[in-house]
CSV table of C-alpha atoms and ligand atoms in Angstrom, one decimal:
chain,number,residue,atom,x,y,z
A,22,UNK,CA,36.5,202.8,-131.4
A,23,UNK,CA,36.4,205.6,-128.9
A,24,UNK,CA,32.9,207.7,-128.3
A,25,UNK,CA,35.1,211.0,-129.7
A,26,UNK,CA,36.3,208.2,-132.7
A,27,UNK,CA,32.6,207.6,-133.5
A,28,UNK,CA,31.7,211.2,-133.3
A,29,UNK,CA,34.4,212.1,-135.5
A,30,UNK,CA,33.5,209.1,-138.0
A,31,UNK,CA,30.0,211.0,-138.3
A,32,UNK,CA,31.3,214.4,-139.1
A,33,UNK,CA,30.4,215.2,-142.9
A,34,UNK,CA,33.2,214.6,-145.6
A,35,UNK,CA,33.6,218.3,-146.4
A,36,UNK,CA,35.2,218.8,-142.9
A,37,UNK,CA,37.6,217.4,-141.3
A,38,UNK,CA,36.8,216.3,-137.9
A,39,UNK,CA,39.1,218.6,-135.6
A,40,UNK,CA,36.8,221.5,-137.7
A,41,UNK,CA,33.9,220.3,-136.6
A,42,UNK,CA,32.0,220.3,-133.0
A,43,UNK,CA,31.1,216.5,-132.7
A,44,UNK,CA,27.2,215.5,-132.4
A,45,UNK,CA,26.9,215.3,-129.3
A,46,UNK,CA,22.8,214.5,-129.1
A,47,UNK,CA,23.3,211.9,-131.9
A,48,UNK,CA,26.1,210.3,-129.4
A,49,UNK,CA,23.6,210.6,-126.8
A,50,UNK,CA,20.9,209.0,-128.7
A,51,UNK,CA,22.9,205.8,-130.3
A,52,UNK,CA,25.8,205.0,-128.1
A,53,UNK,CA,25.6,202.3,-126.1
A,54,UNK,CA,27.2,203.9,-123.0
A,55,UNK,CA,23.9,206.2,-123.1
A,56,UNK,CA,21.4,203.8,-123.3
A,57,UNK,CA,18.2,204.3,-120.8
A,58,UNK,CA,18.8,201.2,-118.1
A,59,UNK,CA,15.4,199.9,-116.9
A,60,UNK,CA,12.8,201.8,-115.4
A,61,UNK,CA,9.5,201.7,-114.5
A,62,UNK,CA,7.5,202.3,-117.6
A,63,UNK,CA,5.8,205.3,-115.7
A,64,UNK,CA,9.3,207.4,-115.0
A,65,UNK,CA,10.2,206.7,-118.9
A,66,UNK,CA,9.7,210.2,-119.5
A,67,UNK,CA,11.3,212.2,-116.2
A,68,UNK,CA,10.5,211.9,-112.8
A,69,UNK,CA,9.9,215.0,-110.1
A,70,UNK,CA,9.9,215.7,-106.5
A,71,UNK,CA,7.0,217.3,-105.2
A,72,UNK,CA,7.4,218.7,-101.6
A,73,UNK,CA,7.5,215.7,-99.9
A,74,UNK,CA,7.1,212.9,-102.4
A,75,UNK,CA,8.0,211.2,-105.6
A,76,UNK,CA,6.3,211.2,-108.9
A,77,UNK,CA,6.2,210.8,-112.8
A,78,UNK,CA,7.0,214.0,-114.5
A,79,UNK,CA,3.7,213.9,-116.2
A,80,UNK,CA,2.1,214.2,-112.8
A,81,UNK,CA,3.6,216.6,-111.3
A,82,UNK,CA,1.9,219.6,-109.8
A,83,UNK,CA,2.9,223.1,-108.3
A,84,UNK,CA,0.9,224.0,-105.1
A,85,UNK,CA,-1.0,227.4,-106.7
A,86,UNK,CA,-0.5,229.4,-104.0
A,87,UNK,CA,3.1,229.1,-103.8
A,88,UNK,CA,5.1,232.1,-104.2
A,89,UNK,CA,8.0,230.7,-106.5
A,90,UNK,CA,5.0,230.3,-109.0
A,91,UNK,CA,3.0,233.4,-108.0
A,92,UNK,CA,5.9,235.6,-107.6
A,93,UNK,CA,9.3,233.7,-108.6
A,94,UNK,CA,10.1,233.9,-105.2
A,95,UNK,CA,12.8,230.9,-105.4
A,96,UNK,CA,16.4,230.0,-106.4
A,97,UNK,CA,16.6,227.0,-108.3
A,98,UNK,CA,20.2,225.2,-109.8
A,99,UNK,CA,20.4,222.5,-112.6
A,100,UNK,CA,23.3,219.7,-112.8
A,101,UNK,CA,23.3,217.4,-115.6
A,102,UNK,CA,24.2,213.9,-116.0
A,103,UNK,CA,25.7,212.5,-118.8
A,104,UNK,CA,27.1,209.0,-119.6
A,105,UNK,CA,25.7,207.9,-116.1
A,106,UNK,CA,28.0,210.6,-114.4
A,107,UNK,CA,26.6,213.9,-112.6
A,108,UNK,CA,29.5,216.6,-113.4
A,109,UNK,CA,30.7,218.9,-110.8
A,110,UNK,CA,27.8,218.2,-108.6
A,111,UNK,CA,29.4,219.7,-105.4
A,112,UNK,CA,30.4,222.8,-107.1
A,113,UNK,CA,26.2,222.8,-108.2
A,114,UNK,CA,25.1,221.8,-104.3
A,115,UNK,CA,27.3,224.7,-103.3
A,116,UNK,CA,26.3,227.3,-105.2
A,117,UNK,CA,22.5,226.0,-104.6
A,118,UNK,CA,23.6,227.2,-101.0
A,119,UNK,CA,24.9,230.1,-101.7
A,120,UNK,CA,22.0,231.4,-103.3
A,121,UNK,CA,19.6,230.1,-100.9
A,122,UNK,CA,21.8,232.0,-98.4
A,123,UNK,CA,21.6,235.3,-100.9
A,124,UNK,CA,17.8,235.3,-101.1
A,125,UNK,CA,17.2,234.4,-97.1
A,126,UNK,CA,15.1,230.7,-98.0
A,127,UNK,CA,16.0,227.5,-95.9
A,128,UNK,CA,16.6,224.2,-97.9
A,129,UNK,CA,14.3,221.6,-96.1
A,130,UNK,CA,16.8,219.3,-97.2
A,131,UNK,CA,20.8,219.0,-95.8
A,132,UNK,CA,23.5,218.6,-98.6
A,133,UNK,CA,23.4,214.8,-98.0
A,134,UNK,CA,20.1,214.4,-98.8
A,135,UNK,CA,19.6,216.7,-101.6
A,136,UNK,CA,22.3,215.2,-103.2
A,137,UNK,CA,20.5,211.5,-102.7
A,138,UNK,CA,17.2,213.0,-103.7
A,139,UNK,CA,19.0,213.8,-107.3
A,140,UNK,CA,20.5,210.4,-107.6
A,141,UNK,CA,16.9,208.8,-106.8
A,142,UNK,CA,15.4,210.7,-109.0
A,143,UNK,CA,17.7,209.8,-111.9
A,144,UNK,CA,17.8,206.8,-111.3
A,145,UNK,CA,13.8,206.5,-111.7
A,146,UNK,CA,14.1,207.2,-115.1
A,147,UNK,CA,17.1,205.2,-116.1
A,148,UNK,CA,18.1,208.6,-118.2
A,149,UNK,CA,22.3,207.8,-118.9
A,150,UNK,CA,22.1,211.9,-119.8
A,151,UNK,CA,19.9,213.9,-118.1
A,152,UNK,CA,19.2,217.2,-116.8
A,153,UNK,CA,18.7,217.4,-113.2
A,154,UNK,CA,16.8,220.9,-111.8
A,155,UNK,CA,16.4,221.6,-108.2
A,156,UNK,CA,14.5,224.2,-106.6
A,157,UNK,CA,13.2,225.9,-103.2
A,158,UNK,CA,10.7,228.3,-103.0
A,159,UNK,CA,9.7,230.9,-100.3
A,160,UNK,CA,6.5,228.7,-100.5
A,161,UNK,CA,2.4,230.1,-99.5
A,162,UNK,CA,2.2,233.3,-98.1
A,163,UNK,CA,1.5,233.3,-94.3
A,164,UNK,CA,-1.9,234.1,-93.4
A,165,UNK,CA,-1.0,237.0,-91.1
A,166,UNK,CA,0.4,240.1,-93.3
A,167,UNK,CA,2.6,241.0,-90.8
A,168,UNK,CA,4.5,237.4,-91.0
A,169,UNK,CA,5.8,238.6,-95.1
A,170,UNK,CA,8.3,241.0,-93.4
A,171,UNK,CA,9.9,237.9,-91.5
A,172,UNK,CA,11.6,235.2,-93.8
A,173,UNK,CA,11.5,232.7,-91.3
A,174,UNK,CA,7.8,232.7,-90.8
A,175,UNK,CA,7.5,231.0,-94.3
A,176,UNK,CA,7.7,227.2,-94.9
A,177,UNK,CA,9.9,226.8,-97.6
A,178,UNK,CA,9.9,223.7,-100.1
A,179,UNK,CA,11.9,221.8,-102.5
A,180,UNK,CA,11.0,220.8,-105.5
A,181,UNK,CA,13.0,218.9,-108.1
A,182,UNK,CA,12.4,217.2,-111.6
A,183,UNK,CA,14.9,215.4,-114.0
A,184,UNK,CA,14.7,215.1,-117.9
A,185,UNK,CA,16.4,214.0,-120.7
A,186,UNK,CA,19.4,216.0,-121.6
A,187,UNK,CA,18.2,219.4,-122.9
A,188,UNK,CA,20.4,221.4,-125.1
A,189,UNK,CA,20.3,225.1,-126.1
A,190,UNK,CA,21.6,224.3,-128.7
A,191,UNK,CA,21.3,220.9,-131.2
A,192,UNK,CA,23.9,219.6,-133.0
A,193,UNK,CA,23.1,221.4,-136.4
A,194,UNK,CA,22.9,224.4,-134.3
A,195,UNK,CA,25.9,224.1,-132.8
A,196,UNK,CA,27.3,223.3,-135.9
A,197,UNK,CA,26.6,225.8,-137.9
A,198,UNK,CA,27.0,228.8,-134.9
A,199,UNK,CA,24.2,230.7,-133.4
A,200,UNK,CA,23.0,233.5,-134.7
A,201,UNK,CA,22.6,236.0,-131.7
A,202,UNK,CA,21.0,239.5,-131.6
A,203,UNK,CA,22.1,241.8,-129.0
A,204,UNK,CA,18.9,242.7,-127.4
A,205,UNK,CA,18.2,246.4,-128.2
A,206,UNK,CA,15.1,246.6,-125.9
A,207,UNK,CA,15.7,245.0,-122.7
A,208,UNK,CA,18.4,245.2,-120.5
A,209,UNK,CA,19.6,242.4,-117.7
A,210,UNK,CA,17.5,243.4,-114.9
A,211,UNK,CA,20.2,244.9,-112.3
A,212,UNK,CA,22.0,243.1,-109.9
A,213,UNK,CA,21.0,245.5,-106.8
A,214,UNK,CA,17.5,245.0,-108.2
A,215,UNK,CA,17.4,240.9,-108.2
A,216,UNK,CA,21.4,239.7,-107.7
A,217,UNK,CA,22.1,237.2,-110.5
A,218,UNK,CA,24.3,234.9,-108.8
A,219,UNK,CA,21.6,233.7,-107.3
A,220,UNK,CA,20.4,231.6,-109.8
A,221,UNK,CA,16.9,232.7,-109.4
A,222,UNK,CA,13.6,232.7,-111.5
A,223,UNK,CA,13.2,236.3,-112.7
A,224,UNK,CA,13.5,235.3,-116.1
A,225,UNK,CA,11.2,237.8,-118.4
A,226,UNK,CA,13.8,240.3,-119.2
A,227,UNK,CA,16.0,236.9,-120.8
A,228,UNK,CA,12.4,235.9,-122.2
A,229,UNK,CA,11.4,238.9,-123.5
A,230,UNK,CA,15.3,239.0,-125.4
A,231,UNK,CA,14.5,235.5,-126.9
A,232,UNK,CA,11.2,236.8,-128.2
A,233,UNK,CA,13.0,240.0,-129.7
A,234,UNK,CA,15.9,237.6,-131.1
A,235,UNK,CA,12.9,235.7,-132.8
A,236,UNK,CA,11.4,238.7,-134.4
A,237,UNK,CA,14.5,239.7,-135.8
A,238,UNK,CA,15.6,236.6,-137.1
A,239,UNK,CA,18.5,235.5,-134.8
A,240,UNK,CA,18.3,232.4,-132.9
A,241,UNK,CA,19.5,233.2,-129.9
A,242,UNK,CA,19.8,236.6,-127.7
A,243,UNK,CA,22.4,238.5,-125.8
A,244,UNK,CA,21.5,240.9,-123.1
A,245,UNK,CA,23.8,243.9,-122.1
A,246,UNK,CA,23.6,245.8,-118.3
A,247,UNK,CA,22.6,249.0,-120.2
A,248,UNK,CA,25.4,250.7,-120.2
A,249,UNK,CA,27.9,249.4,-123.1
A,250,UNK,CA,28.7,246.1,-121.8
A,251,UNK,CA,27.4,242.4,-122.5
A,252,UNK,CA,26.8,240.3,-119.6
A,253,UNK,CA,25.4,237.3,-120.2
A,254,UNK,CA,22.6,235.1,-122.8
A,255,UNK,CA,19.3,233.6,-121.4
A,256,UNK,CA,20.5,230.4,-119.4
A,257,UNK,CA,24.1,230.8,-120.7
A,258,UNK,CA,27.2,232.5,-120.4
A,259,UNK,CA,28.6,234.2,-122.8
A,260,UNK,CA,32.3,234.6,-124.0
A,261,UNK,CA,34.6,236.5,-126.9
A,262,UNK,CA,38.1,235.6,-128.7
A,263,UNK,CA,40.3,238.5,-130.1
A,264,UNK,CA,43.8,237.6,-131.0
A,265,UNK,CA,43.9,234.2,-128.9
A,266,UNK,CA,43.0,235.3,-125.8
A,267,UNK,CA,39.2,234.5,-124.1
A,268,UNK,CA,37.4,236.7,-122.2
A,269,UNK,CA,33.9,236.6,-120.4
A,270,UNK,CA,31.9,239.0,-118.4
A,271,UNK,CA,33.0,239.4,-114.9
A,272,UNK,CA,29.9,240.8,-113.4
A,273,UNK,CA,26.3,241.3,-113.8
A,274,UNK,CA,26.0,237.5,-114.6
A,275,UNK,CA,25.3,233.5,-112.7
A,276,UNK,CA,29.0,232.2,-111.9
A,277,UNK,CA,28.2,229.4,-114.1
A,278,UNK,CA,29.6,226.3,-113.7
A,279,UNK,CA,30.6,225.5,-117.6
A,280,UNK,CA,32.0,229.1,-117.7
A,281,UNK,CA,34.4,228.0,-115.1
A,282,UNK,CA,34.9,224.5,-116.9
A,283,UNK,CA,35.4,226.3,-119.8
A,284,UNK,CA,37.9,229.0,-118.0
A,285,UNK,CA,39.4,225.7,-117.0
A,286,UNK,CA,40.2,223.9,-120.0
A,287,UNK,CA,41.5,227.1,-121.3
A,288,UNK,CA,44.1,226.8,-118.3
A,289,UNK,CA,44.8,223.3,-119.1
A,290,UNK,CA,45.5,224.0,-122.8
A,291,UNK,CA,47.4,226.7,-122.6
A,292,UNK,CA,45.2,229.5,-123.6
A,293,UNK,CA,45.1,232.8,-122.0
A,294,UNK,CA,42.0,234.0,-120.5
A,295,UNK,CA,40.2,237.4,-118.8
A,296,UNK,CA,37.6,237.8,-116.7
A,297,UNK,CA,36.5,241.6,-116.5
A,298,UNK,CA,33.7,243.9,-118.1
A,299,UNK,CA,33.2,243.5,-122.2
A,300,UNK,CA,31.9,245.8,-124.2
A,301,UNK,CA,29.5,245.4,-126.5
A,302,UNK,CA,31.4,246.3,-129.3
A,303,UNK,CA,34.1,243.6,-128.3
A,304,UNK,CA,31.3,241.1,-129.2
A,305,UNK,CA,30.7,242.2,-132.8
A,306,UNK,CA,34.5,242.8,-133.6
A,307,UNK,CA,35.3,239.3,-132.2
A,308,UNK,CA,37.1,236.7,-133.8
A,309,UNK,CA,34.6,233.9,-132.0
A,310,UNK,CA,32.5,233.9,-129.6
A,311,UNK,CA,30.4,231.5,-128.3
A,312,UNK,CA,27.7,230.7,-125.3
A,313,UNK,CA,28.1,227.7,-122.1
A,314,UNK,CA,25.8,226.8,-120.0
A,315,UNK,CA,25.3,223.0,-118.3
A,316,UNK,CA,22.3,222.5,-121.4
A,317,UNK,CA,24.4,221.9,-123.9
A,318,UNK,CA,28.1,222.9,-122.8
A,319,UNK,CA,29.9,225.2,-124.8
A,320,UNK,CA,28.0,226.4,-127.9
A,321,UNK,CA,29.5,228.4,-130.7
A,322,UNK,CA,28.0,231.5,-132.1
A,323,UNK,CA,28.6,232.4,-135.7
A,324,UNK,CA,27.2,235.8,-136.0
A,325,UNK,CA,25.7,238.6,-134.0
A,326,UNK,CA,23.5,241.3,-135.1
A,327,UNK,CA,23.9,239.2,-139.2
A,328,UNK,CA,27.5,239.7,-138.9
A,329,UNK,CA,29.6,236.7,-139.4
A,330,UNK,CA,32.1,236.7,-136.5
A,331,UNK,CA,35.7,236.6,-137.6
A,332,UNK,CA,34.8,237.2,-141.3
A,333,UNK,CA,33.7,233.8,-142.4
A,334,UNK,CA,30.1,231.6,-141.4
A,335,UNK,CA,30.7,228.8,-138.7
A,336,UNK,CA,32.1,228.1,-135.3
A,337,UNK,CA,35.6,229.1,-134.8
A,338,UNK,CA,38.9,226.9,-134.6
A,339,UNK,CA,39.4,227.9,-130.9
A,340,UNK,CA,35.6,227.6,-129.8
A,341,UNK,CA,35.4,223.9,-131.5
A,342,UNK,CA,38.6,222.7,-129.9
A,343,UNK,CA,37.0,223.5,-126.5
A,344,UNK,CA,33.5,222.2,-127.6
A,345,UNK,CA,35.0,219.0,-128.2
A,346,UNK,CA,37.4,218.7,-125.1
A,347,UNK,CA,34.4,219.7,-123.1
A,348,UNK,CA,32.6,216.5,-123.9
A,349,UNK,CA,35.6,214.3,-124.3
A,350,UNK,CA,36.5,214.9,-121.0
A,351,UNK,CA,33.6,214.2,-119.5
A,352,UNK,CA,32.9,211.4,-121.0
A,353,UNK,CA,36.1,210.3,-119.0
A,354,UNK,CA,35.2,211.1,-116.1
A,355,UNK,CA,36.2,214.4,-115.6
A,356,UNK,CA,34.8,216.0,-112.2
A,357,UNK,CA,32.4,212.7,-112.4
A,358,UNK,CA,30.3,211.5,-109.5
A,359,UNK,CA,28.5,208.2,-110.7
A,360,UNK,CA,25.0,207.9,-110.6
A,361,UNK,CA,23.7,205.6,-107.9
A,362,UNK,CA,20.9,203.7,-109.8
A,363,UNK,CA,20.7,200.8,-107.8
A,364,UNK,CA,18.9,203.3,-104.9
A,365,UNK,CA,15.4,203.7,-106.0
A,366,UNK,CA,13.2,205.9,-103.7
A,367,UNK,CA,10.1,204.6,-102.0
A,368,UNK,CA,7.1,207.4,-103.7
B,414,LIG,C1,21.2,233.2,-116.4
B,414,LIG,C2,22.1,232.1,-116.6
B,414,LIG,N1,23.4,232.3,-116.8
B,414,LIG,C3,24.3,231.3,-117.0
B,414,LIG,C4,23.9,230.0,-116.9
B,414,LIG,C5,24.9,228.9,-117.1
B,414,LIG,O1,25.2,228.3,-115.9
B,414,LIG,P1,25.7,226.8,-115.8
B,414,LIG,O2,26.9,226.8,-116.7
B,414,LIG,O3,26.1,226.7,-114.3
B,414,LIG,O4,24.7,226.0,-116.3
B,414,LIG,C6,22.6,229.7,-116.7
B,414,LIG,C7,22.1,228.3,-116.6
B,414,LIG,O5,21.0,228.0,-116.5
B,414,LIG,C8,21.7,230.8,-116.5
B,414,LIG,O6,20.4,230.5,-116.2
């Protein structure tokens, strides 16, 4: 039996499985292809990179003084493992560059040995599925004022940790649909104010959404850029369906790298896709929507605002189809580098 067989042997009777996004965490969790290889008992529960060395998640320790905490003054990118494979890791290293680049830090690291650092560090932990985050922050401010005008007078750092898979959302949530609320307080901060395709830390306008969402009931939120338009979800992508054809925010949001899985797959099956602005209103009137990001894929959302998208509760025909190709392909291999878990770091 295949892993998309089992998945679909799990689905409840009511449905039938092409209806239904398969369980991905319950996969993850009894598979056999995802099993935890050996590890140290230590790095059972994640494993982290610290400056300069190793250690067990459980003891890692941000330096105080360090801007990224003090300030957010860092860009930061997650890849995720799954069934022992990284997926799309160059396209992750690359943007990581590119938004070093954007906000004027200097990777300590070359792409080489970032990209060896993540293997090490998965392989610490044994995780089959994991998710992999990677940072570098502006790092202490120099003691001379005059040195905070000059980005190169600050020793940056990298900092990295890996944890089991994390999704937005579980597989009941996914399921069912999120329930999203379209933020009616905050706005996406700008991008001329911080640029969003760097994938930074500024998080408390996303934050401050979620908690609003929460209030109001939803489970999810969906910030707009103020001015009629949706741009994105906290850590996620967002994208609408009207009359076949998918469309996601062009601007204002992370080029993320499930949104342009997803814009792929789309391709590959046939289906017709837009990137350009979308209004707000284009979200409620939708016939699905749903959200992507690398924790957790491509997640459907069944209402927004408490109204059932395309006049019924649960994810859409369209949105499951690509749920489920998502994870089938990668499960074979799609855009796959394998973990190297024989190469254990020295910490
Ligand atoms: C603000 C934001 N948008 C979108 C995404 C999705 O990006 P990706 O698909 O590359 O994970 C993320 C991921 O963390 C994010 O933080």
């Amino acid at each position: 039996m295949t892993i998309i067989e089992s998945a679909q042997a799990q689905t409840p009777p009511s449905a039938t499985a092409s209806e239904m996004p398969i369980r991905v965490g319950e996969i993850m969790a009894s598979h056999p292809a995802h099993h935890q290889l050996p590890h140290a008992s230590e790095y059972a529960q994640g494993s982290a990179f610290i400056i300069d060395h190793c250690c067990p998640i459980d003891r890692a320790a941000i330096p105080i003084t360090d801007l990224g905490f003090s300030r957010a003054d860092a860009v930061y990118d997650v890849v995720t493992v799954s069934r022992g494979n990284f997926f799309r890791l160059e396209e992750h290293q690359q943007r990581f560059a590119e938004s070093c680049e954007r906000i004027r830090v200097s990777n300590p690291l070359n792409r080489e040995q970032e990209a060896k650092l993540l293997h090490q560090l998965v392989a610490l932990t044994g995780f089959k599925d994991a998710y992999v985050w990677w940072a570098v922050t502006r790092g202490k401010t120099p003691m001379d004022s005059s040195l905070r005008l000059k980005p190169e007078a600050f020793e940056n750092r990298l900092y990295a940790y890996v944890l089991p898979y994390i999704f937005i959302a579980n597989d009941d949530r996914r399921q069912s649909g999120l329930n999203v609320a379209v933020s009616r307080d905050y706005i996406r901060i700008p991008p001329n104010a911080v640029d969003p395709t760097a994938k930074n830390l500024n998080g408390l306008d996303f934050a401050m959404s979620l908690y609003e969402a929460g209030d109001r009931g939803a489970d999810w939120a969906v910030v707009t850029d103020g001015e009629g338009h949706v741009v994105e979800a906290p850590g996620s992508n967002l994208f609408v369906i009207k009359n076949g054809v998918v469309s996601t925010p062009q601007s204002g949001c992370l080029q993320g790298v499930t949104r342009q899985s997803t814009l792929d797959l789309c391709n590959e099956v046939g289906v017709k896709t837009e990137t350009r602005l979308v209004k707000t209103q284009e979200l409620l009137d939708a016939d699905e929507a749903f959200v992507t990001s690398s924790a957790g894929g491509i997640m459907p959302i069944n209402s927004v605002d408490g109204k059932p998208l395309g006049g019924c509760e649960g994810p859409g025909a369209l949105t499951t189809r690509l749920h489920n190709l998502y994870w089938e392909k990668r499960w074979n291999g799609w855009d796959a580098t394998p973990v190297n878990y024989d190469d254990l770091p020295s910490c």
